[in-house]
Short mmCIF file of C-alpha atoms and ligand atoms in Angstrom, two decimals:
data_model
loop_
_atom_site.label_atom_id
_atom_site.label_comp_id
_atom_site.label_asym_id
_atom_site.label_seq_id
_atom_site.Cartn_x
_atom_site.Cartn_y
_atom_site.Cartn_z
CA UNK Q 87 -80.93 5.39 23.27
CA UNK Q 88 -78.38 3.00 24.77
CA UNK Q 89 -74.64 3.31 24.06
CA UNK Q 90 -72.11 0.55 23.54
CA UNK Q 91 -68.42 0.97 22.81
CA UNK Q 92 -66.58 -2.06 21.54
CA UNK Q 93 -62.91 -1.81 22.44
CA UNK Q 94 -61.25 0.29 25.17
CA UNK Q 95 -58.39 1.69 23.07
CA UNK Q 96 -57.86 5.41 22.67
CA UNK Q 97 -60.69 6.09 20.20
CA UNK Q 98 -63.25 4.01 22.10
CA UNK Q 99 -62.24 5.46 25.46
CA UNK Q 100 -62.55 9.05 24.22
CA UNK Q 101 -65.98 8.32 22.71
CA UNK Q 102 -67.16 6.72 25.96
CA UNK Q 103 -65.82 9.61 28.03
CA UNK Q 104 -67.62 12.16 25.83
CA UNK Q 105 -70.95 10.31 25.90
CA UNK Q 106 -70.73 9.96 29.68
CA UNK Q 107 -69.58 13.49 30.50
CA UNK Q 108 -71.18 15.61 27.75
CA UNK Q 109 -74.50 13.80 27.27
CA UNK Q 110 -74.84 12.37 30.75
CA UNK Q 111 -75.74 9.02 29.23
CA UNK Q 112 -74.69 5.59 30.39
CA UNK Q 113 -72.17 3.68 28.26
CA UNK Q 114 -71.07 0.08 28.34
CA UNK Q 115 -67.50 -0.41 27.14
CA UNK Q 116 -66.53 -3.99 26.37
CA UNK Q 117 -62.93 -4.97 25.86
CA UNK Q 118 -61.79 -8.37 24.61
CA UNK Q 119 -58.43 -8.17 26.35
CA UNK Q 120 -57.89 -8.30 30.12
CA UNK Q 121 -56.89 -4.62 30.21
CA UNK Q 122 -58.05 -1.25 28.95
CA UNK Q 123 -55.92 1.09 26.77
CA UNK Q 124 -55.70 -1.01 23.60
CA UNK Q 125 -52.19 -1.03 22.18
CA UNK Q 126 -51.25 1.97 24.36
CA UNK Q 127 -51.45 -0.26 27.43
CA UNK Q 128 -48.59 -0.07 29.92
CA UNK Q 129 -47.82 -1.94 33.12
CA UNK Q 130 -45.04 -2.00 35.68
CA UNK Q 131 -42.50 -4.81 35.54
CA UNK Q 132 -42.47 -6.20 39.08
CA UNK Q 133 -38.78 -7.01 39.34
CA UNK Q 134 -37.35 -3.72 38.06
CA UNK Q 135 -40.23 -1.31 38.68
CA UNK Q 136 -39.94 -0.16 35.05
CA UNK Q 137 -43.13 0.89 33.31
CA UNK Q 138 -43.34 -1.03 30.03
CA UNK Q 139 -45.43 -0.21 26.97
CA UNK Q 140 -46.72 -3.71 26.33
CA UNK Q 141 -47.39 -3.22 22.62
CA UNK Q 142 -44.28 -1.26 21.73
CA UNK Q 143 -43.19 2.32 22.41
CA UNK Q 144 -45.92 4.94 22.53
CA UNK Q 145 -44.87 8.57 22.56
CA UNK Q 146 -47.60 11.17 22.65
CA UNK Q 147 -47.05 13.97 20.15
CA UNK Q 148 -49.42 16.44 18.56
CA UNK Q 149 -49.73 19.85 16.98
CA UNK Q 150 -53.51 19.91 17.39
CA UNK Q 151 -54.45 22.39 20.13
CA UNK Q 152 -57.90 20.86 20.72
CA UNK Q 153 -56.37 17.39 21.20
CA UNK Q 154 -53.66 18.69 23.52
CA UNK Q 155 -56.23 20.59 25.59
CA UNK Q 156 -58.54 17.59 25.74
CA UNK Q 157 -55.97 15.00 26.81
CA UNK Q 158 -54.43 17.28 29.43
CA UNK Q 159 -57.67 17.04 31.40
CA UNK Q 160 -56.73 13.45 32.18
CA UNK Q 161 -52.95 13.53 32.55
CA UNK Q 162 -49.98 15.82 32.56
CA UNK Q 163 -47.01 14.95 30.37
CA UNK Q 164 -43.28 14.76 30.94
CA UNK Q 165 -41.08 16.79 28.61
CA UNK Q 166 -39.62 13.66 26.98
CA UNK Q 167 -38.67 14.27 23.34
CA UNK Q 168 -38.28 11.15 21.25
CA UNK Q 169 -35.00 10.47 19.48
CA UNK Q 170 -34.14 7.25 17.68
CA UNK Q 171 -30.85 5.67 16.72
CA UNK Q 172 -30.32 3.04 14.07
CA UNK Q 173 -27.65 0.39 13.60
CA UNK Q 174 -26.36 -0.16 10.08
CA UNK Q 175 -23.28 -2.11 9.00
CA UNK Q 176 -21.86 -2.16 12.52
CA UNK Q 177 -22.30 1.55 13.21
CA UNK Q 178 -24.87 3.67 14.98
CA UNK Q 179 -26.56 6.61 13.25
CA UNK Q 180 -29.17 9.19 14.20
CA UNK Q 181 -32.75 9.03 12.91
CA UNK Q 182 -34.75 10.54 11.32
CA UNK Q 183 -32.25 11.41 8.59
CA UNK Q 184 -30.65 14.67 9.74
CA UNK Q 185 -27.36 16.49 9.34
CA UNK Q 186 -25.67 14.11 11.81
CA UNK Q 187 -26.83 11.10 9.77
CA UNK Q 188 -25.75 12.62 6.46
CA UNK Q 189 -22.33 13.70 7.69
CA UNK Q 190 -21.67 10.42 9.55
CA UNK Q 191 -22.80 8.29 6.63
CA UNK Q 192 -20.77 10.12 3.98
CA UNK Q 193 -17.82 10.92 6.30
CA UNK Q 194 -18.26 14.65 5.67
CA UNK Q 195 -18.82 17.79 7.72
CA UNK Q 196 -21.30 19.61 5.49
CA UNK Q 197 -23.19 22.72 6.54
CA UNK Q 198 -27.00 22.68 6.18
CA UNK Q 199 -26.87 24.35 2.74
CA UNK Q 200 -24.03 22.14 1.54
CA UNK Q 201 -25.91 19.05 2.68
CA UNK Q 202 -29.08 20.20 0.87
CA UNK Q 203 -27.12 20.71 -2.35
CA UNK Q 204 -25.32 17.39 -1.93
CA UNK Q 205 -28.52 15.40 -1.31
CA UNK Q 206 -30.22 17.25 -4.20
CA UNK Q 207 -27.45 15.90 -6.47
CA UNK Q 208 -28.02 12.36 -5.14
CA UNK Q 209 -31.75 12.70 -5.81
CA UNK Q 210 -31.19 14.12 -9.32
CA UNK Q 211 -29.13 11.04 -10.26
CA UNK Q 212 -32.32 8.97 -10.05
CA UNK Q 213 -34.38 11.04 -12.51
CA UNK Q 214 -37.67 10.37 -10.72
CA UNK Q 215 -40.97 11.97 -11.75
CA UNK Q 216 -42.51 14.75 -9.67
CA UNK Q 217 -45.09 12.58 -7.88
CA UNK Q 218 -43.61 9.62 -5.98
CA UNK Q 219 -45.70 6.54 -6.71
CA UNK Q 220 -44.62 4.34 -3.83
CA UNK Q 221 -42.57 4.23 -0.63
CA UNK Q 222 -39.27 3.68 -2.45
CA UNK Q 223 -39.76 6.64 -4.78
CA UNK Q 224 -40.93 8.80 -1.88
CA UNK Q 225 -37.80 7.95 0.11
CA UNK Q 226 -35.35 8.36 -2.78
CA UNK Q 227 -36.95 11.66 -3.80
CA UNK Q 228 -36.16 13.00 -0.32
CA UNK Q 229 -32.79 11.45 0.60
CA UNK Q 230 -31.31 9.84 -2.51
CA UNK Q 231 -30.53 6.16 -3.09
CA UNK Q 232 -27.52 5.46 -0.78
CA UNK Q 233 -29.27 6.68 2.39
CA UNK Q 234 -32.46 4.94 1.29
CA UNK Q 235 -30.66 1.63 0.81
CA UNK Q 236 -28.85 1.93 4.13
CA UNK Q 237 -31.65 3.02 6.44
CA UNK Q 238 -35.01 2.49 4.77
CA UNK Q 239 -35.05 -0.34 2.23
CA UNK Q 240 -34.22 -3.35 4.40
CA UNK Q 241 -35.98 -2.06 7.52
CA UNK Q 242 -39.11 -1.55 5.43
CA UNK Q 243 -38.85 -5.03 3.88
CA UNK Q 244 -38.60 -6.50 7.38
CA UNK Q 245 -41.43 -4.40 8.77
CA UNK Q 246 -43.93 -4.93 5.95
CA UNK Q 247 -42.66 -8.12 4.27
CA UNK Q 248 -43.14 -6.35 0.97
CA UNK Q 249 -40.99 -4.53 -1.48
CA UNK Q 250 -40.97 -0.76 -0.78
CA UNK Q 251 -42.11 -0.32 -4.40
CA UNK Q 252 -45.37 -2.06 -3.42
CA UNK Q 253 -46.09 0.14 -0.41
CA UNK Q 254 -47.88 3.50 -0.28
CA UNK Q 255 -45.69 6.63 -0.33
CA UNK Q 256 -47.63 7.97 2.65
CA UNK Q 257 -45.84 5.63 5.09
CA UNK Q 258 -42.57 7.42 4.32
CA UNK Q 259 -44.12 10.83 4.94
CA UNK Q 260 -44.29 9.92 8.63
CA UNK Q 261 -40.56 10.53 8.93
CA UNK Q 262 -39.14 14.05 8.68
CA UNK Q 263 -35.86 14.72 6.85
CA UNK Q 264 -33.79 17.51 8.38
CA UNK Q 265 -30.76 19.44 7.26
CA UNK Q 266 -30.00 20.53 10.81
CA UNK Q 267 -28.72 18.78 13.93
CA UNK Q 268 -32.22 18.64 15.38
CA UNK Q 269 -32.58 14.92 16.09
CA UNK Q 270 -36.21 14.92 17.29
CA UNK Q 271 -38.14 12.02 15.79
CA UNK Q 272 -41.32 14.11 15.76
CA UNK Q 273 -41.77 17.70 14.68
CA UNK Q 274 -44.92 18.32 16.72
CA UNK Q 275 -45.52 21.28 19.02
CA UNK Q 276 -46.30 19.13 22.05
CA UNK Q 277 -44.64 15.85 22.98
CA UNK Q 278 -44.22 13.75 26.09
CA UNK Q 279 -45.15 10.65 28.03
CA UNK Q 280 -48.12 10.66 30.42
CA UNK Q 281 -46.47 11.48 33.74
CA UNK Q 282 -48.16 8.64 35.62
CA UNK Q 283 -48.14 6.28 32.64
CA UNK Q 284 -50.65 5.15 30.04
CA UNK Q 285 -52.47 2.74 32.38
CA UNK Q 286 -53.36 5.65 34.66
CA UNK Q 287 -54.42 7.84 31.74
CA UNK Q 288 -56.93 5.25 30.54
CA UNK Q 289 -58.18 4.60 34.05
CA UNK Q 290 -58.90 8.30 34.36
CA UNK Q 291 -60.52 8.58 30.92
CA UNK Q 292 -62.96 5.81 31.77
CA UNK Q 293 -63.45 6.72 35.43
CA UNK Q 294 -66.97 8.14 35.26
CA UNK Q 295 -70.12 7.00 37.05
CA UNK Q 296 -71.88 6.67 33.67
CA UNK Q 297 -69.24 4.31 32.26
CA UNK Q 298 -69.16 0.57 32.89
CA UNK Q 299 -66.15 -1.32 31.57
CA UNK Q 300 -66.16 -5.07 31.04
CA UNK Q 301 -62.77 -6.52 30.18
CA UNK Q 302 -62.32 -10.08 28.91
CA UNK Q 303 -65.51 -9.54 26.95
CA UNK Q 304 -65.64 -9.81 23.18
CA UNK Q 305 -68.25 -8.14 20.99
CA UNK Q 306 -69.64 -11.59 20.16
CA UNK Q 307 -70.27 -12.17 23.88
CA UNK Q 308 -72.75 -9.29 24.09
CA UNK Q 309 -73.91 -8.88 20.48
CA UNK Q 310 -77.22 -10.65 21.01
CA UNK Q 311 -78.05 -8.56 24.06
CA UNK Q 312 -77.67 -5.20 22.26
CA UNK Q 313 -81.06 -3.64 21.45
CA UNK Q 314 -81.52 -2.92 17.72
CA UNK Q 315 -81.91 0.83 18.32
CA UNK Q 316 -78.74 1.13 20.45
CA UNK Q 317 -75.69 3.01 19.16
CA UNK Q 318 -72.65 0.74 18.72
CA UNK Q 319 -69.23 2.38 18.37
CA UNK Q 320 -67.09 -0.46 17.08
CA UNK Q 321 -63.29 -0.39 17.11
CA UNK Q 322 -62.56 -3.99 16.16
CA UNK Q 323 -61.70 -5.47 12.76
CA UNK Q 324 -64.23 -4.17 10.22
CA UNK Q 325 -64.20 -7.38 8.16
CA UNK Q 326 -64.79 -9.52 11.26
CA UNK Q 327 -67.90 -7.44 12.05
CA UNK Q 328 -69.40 -8.64 8.78
CA UNK Q 329 -68.20 -12.25 9.02
CA UNK Q 330 -65.46 -11.55 6.43
CA UNK Q 331 -68.26 -11.69 3.85
CA UNK Q 332 -66.45 -9.49 1.29
CA UNK Q 333 -62.97 -10.85 1.98
CA UNK Q 334 -60.22 -10.36 4.54
CA UNK Q 335 -58.35 -7.11 5.11
CA UNK Q 336 -54.57 -7.34 5.43
CA UNK Q 337 -52.85 -6.31 8.65
CA UNK Q 338 -49.34 -6.40 10.01
CA UNK Q 339 -48.77 -7.85 13.41
CA UNK Q 340 -45.81 -7.83 15.79
CA UNK Q 341 -44.17 -10.24 18.21
CA UNK Q 342 -42.26 -9.01 21.26
CA UNK Q 343 -39.47 -10.82 23.04
CA UNK Q 344 -39.01 -9.52 26.58
CA UNK Q 345 -35.77 -9.62 28.54
CA UNK Q 346 -34.70 -8.31 31.92
CA UNK Q 347 -31.02 -7.47 32.35
CA UNK Q 348 -29.17 -6.82 35.59
CA UNK Q 349 -27.52 -3.66 34.32
CA UNK Q 350 -28.39 -0.03 34.89
CA UNK Q 351 -28.46 0.73 31.17
CA UNK Q 352 -28.66 -1.77 28.32
CA UNK Q 353 -28.48 0.40 25.19
CA UNK Q 354 -28.37 4.01 26.37
CA UNK Q 355 -31.60 5.09 24.70
CA UNK Q 356 -35.30 4.26 24.39
CA UNK Q 357 -35.33 2.89 20.83
CA UNK Q 358 -32.53 1.43 18.74
CA UNK Q 359 -33.55 0.46 15.22
CA UNK Q 360 -31.83 -2.31 13.31
CA UNK Q 361 -31.72 -1.27 9.68
CA UNK Q 362 -30.09 -4.37 8.18
CA UNK Q 363 -31.60 -7.62 6.95
CA UNK Q 364 -29.24 -9.89 8.91
CA UNK Q 365 -31.05 -9.00 12.17
CA UNK Q 366 -34.62 -10.31 12.24
CA UNK Q 367 -36.06 -7.75 14.66
CA UNK Q 368 -36.63 -4.13 13.66
CA UNK Q 369 -35.94 -2.45 16.99
CA UNK Q 370 -35.16 -2.80 20.67
CA UNK Q 371 -37.13 -0.75 23.18
CA UNK Q 372 -35.65 0.00 26.60
CA UNK Q 373 -38.49 1.43 28.61
CA UNK Q 374 -36.76 2.93 31.63
CA UNK Q 375 -35.40 5.70 29.36
CA UNK Q 376 -38.95 7.02 28.92
CA UNK Q 377 -38.94 8.05 32.58
CA UNK Q 378 -35.53 9.35 33.65
CA UNK Q 379 -37.45 11.48 36.17
CA UNK Q 380 -38.34 8.30 38.10
CA UNK Q 381 -34.92 8.54 39.65
CA UNK Q 382 -34.85 5.43 41.84
CA UNK Q 383 -36.03 3.04 39.12
CA UNK Q 384 -33.82 4.77 36.57
CA UNK Q 385 -30.69 4.36 38.71
CA UNK Q 386 -31.37 0.75 39.70
CA UNK Q 387 -29.29 -2.10 38.29
CA UNK Q 388 -32.17 -3.67 36.39
CA UNK Q 389 -33.68 -2.83 33.03
CA UNK Q 390 -36.36 -4.27 30.77
CA UNK Q 391 -35.93 -4.42 27.03
CA UNK Q 392 -38.03 -5.87 24.28
CA UNK Q 393 -37.12 -6.90 20.79
CA UNK Q 394 -39.78 -6.14 18.20
CA UNK Q 395 -40.25 -8.70 15.43
CA UNK Q 396 -42.61 -7.96 12.54
CA UNK Q 397 -45.11 -10.71 11.92
CA UNK Q 398 -47.56 -11.64 9.20
CA UNK Q 399 -51.03 -11.17 10.66
CA UNK Q 400 -53.28 -14.19 10.89
CA UNK Q 401 -56.72 -14.39 12.42
CA UNK Q 402 -56.34 -14.36 16.19
CA UNK Q 403 -53.19 -12.18 16.17
CA UNK Q 404 -53.26 -8.60 17.40
CA UNK Q 405 -53.53 -6.22 14.45
CA UNK Q 406 -51.06 -3.32 14.62
CA UNK Q 407 -50.82 -1.77 11.18
CA UNK Q 408 -53.30 -1.56 8.31
CA UNK Q 409 -51.79 -2.12 4.86
CA UNK Q 410 -53.35 0.75 2.92
CA UNK Q 411 -52.67 -0.45 -0.61
CA UNK Q 412 -55.21 -0.36 -3.46
CA UNK Q 413 -56.78 -3.73 -2.77
CA UNK Q 414 -57.29 -3.11 0.93
CA UNK Q 415 -58.47 0.46 0.41
CA UNK Q 416 -61.17 -0.78 -1.99
CA UNK Q 417 -62.14 -3.63 0.33
CA UNK Q 418 -62.38 -1.32 3.32
CA UNK Q 419 -64.56 1.07 1.27
CA UNK Q 420 -66.87 -1.84 0.49
CA UNK Q 421 -67.16 -2.67 4.20
CA UNK Q 422 -67.93 0.96 5.07
CA UNK Q 423 -70.79 0.83 2.54
CA UNK Q 424 -72.14 -2.23 4.36
CA UNK Q 425 -71.74 -0.45 7.69
CA UNK Q 426 -73.56 2.63 6.37
CA UNK Q 427 -76.70 0.52 5.91
CA UNK Q 428 -76.99 0.50 9.69
CA UNK Q 429 -76.87 4.09 10.98
CA UNK Q 430 -76.57 2.76 14.54
CA UNK Q 431 -73.09 1.39 13.91
CA UNK Q 432 -70.03 3.67 13.80
CA UNK Q 433 -66.62 2.26 12.89
CA UNK Q 434 -63.62 3.96 14.50
CA UNK Q 435 -60.10 3.69 15.85
CA UNK Q 436 -57.02 2.48 13.98
CA UNK Q 437 -58.68 -0.86 13.29
CA UNK Q 438 -62.28 0.22 12.65
CA UNK Q 439 -61.17 3.12 10.43
CA UNK Q 440 -58.34 1.07 8.84
CA UNK Q 441 -55.99 4.05 9.19
CA UNK Q 442 -52.35 4.26 10.23
CA UNK Q 443 -53.22 6.83 12.91
CA UNK Q 444 -51.05 8.11 15.71
CA UNK Q 445 -52.71 8.58 19.08
CA UNK Q 446 -53.50 12.25 18.50
CA UNK Q 447 -55.22 11.54 15.18
CA UNK Q 448 -57.37 8.90 16.87
CA UNK Q 449 -58.38 11.43 19.52
CA UNK Q 450 -59.03 14.14 16.93
CA UNK Q 451 -61.27 11.77 15.00
CA UNK Q 452 -63.10 10.56 18.12
CA UNK Q 453 -63.83 14.16 19.16
CA UNK Q 454 -65.06 14.96 15.65
CA UNK Q 455 -67.24 11.84 15.40
CA UNK Q 456 -68.72 12.59 18.79
CA UNK Q 457 -69.60 16.17 17.82
CA UNK Q 458 -70.97 15.34 14.37
CA UNK Q 459 -72.54 11.91 14.72
CA UNK Q 460 -73.31 11.20 18.36
CA UNK Q 461 -74.02 14.38 20.33
CA UNK Q 462 -77.62 15.42 20.32
N1 UDP Z 204 -38.64 3.33 8.50
C1 UDP Z 204 -37.45 2.84 7.99
N2 UDP Z 204 -36.34 2.78 8.79
C2 UDP Z 204 -36.37 3.15 10.08
C3 UDP Z 204 -37.57 3.65 10.60
C4 UDP Z 204 -38.69 3.73 9.79
O1 UDP Z 204 -37.39 2.45 6.83
O2 UDP Z 204 -35.33 3.03 10.76
C5 UDP Z 204 -39.80 3.39 7.61
C6 UDP Z 204 -40.55 2.04 7.63
O3 UDP Z 204 -41.11 1.82 6.35
C7 UDP Z 204 -41.62 2.29 8.65
C8 UDP Z 204 -41.98 3.74 8.38
O4 UDP Z 204 -40.73 4.35 8.04
O5 UDP Z 204 -42.71 1.41 8.51
C9 UDP Z 204 -42.66 4.48 9.50
O6 UDP Z 204 -41.82 4.47 10.64
P1 UDP Z 204 -42.36 4.83 12.09
O7 UDP Z 204 -41.20 4.91 13.01
O8 UDP Z 204 -43.27 6.00 12.00
O9 UDP Z 204 -43.22 3.51 12.41
P2 UDP Z 204 -44.01 3.05 13.72
O10 UDP Z 204 -43.31 3.60 14.91
O11 UDP Z 204 -45.43 3.52 13.55
O12 UDP Z 204 -43.90 1.56 13.63
#
């Protein structure tokens, strides 16, 4: 059996690493882009020395012990804990919604129990059913309408170019709501940034004598050379694999505007969200704040920021987010049925699986797929 992995993102890299190290088989990894790491890719800005996440901020966080154990073989992590701020109506608030946000927004100084009772009253005003049917209902059923309208509604419209009533409730479940002053964006047991950066992590994952990586190589470039009995682990667009024969899946893309500023600190934090509709971008990332331990770079009078603009995906754009509504879920199902006709093709990764996965979920799935479908 020969092994091919299409795409050197996190799912594909873990699959390749497992095949190489656990089965002692050779794997060819082809990657369309000039670099490995998929959307986790990072590189150092030459002028400032700042390590930049080239496809937006990536913070590793997980509560899955097997994932944490696995990934720590290839990198150690800093103790960075992600916090996010958001600008609304000329003021800065803490995200995810927590006791700071609630008290700041309402101009109160409620205790945790008082805040719970107060927000419960706000929620009750809406008279929603027990099962939220969409993102708007999910948000209002957790934080009430005023907070939803301030921090969620317009940001979500910008991000998805859809009404929150037309988006799945699950997207909202990504954000915790807290009645304490804990401002962590994630609630996971383990969090951090790879100490030597994402580029190094991927180099290490794929650094095995059994693994050959070819960048700047698309699946189409090698498709005709793949023997029919080879195993192909495909992490590209599922509809593209089948020539879009059943229709096109919807994705969201992003556009980044990069700026270097000759100041030590541009915005005082890694991520500032922009909640309101009068600003076209959704957030500004300032990457040096991910590595305060890199003291020299951190103290220097240069910083790199990037403004993140949501973008309608068109063929040829990078796909960032699946849009898991009814139509796309059904279409993806239909493509998986096509894929199942060829047992030598496995779809995976955020694109291949059409799932809004975080990095740890992609690793968990890759480890599971390896154990159940690939390992002999
Ligand atoms: N969201 C929002 N306001 C914010 C941040 C997030 O309304 O300030 C909503 C929005 O719908 C977004 C979703 O929560 O798509 C998930 O946010 P998350 O930060 O997890 O998105 P990601 O970092 O994956 O883009």
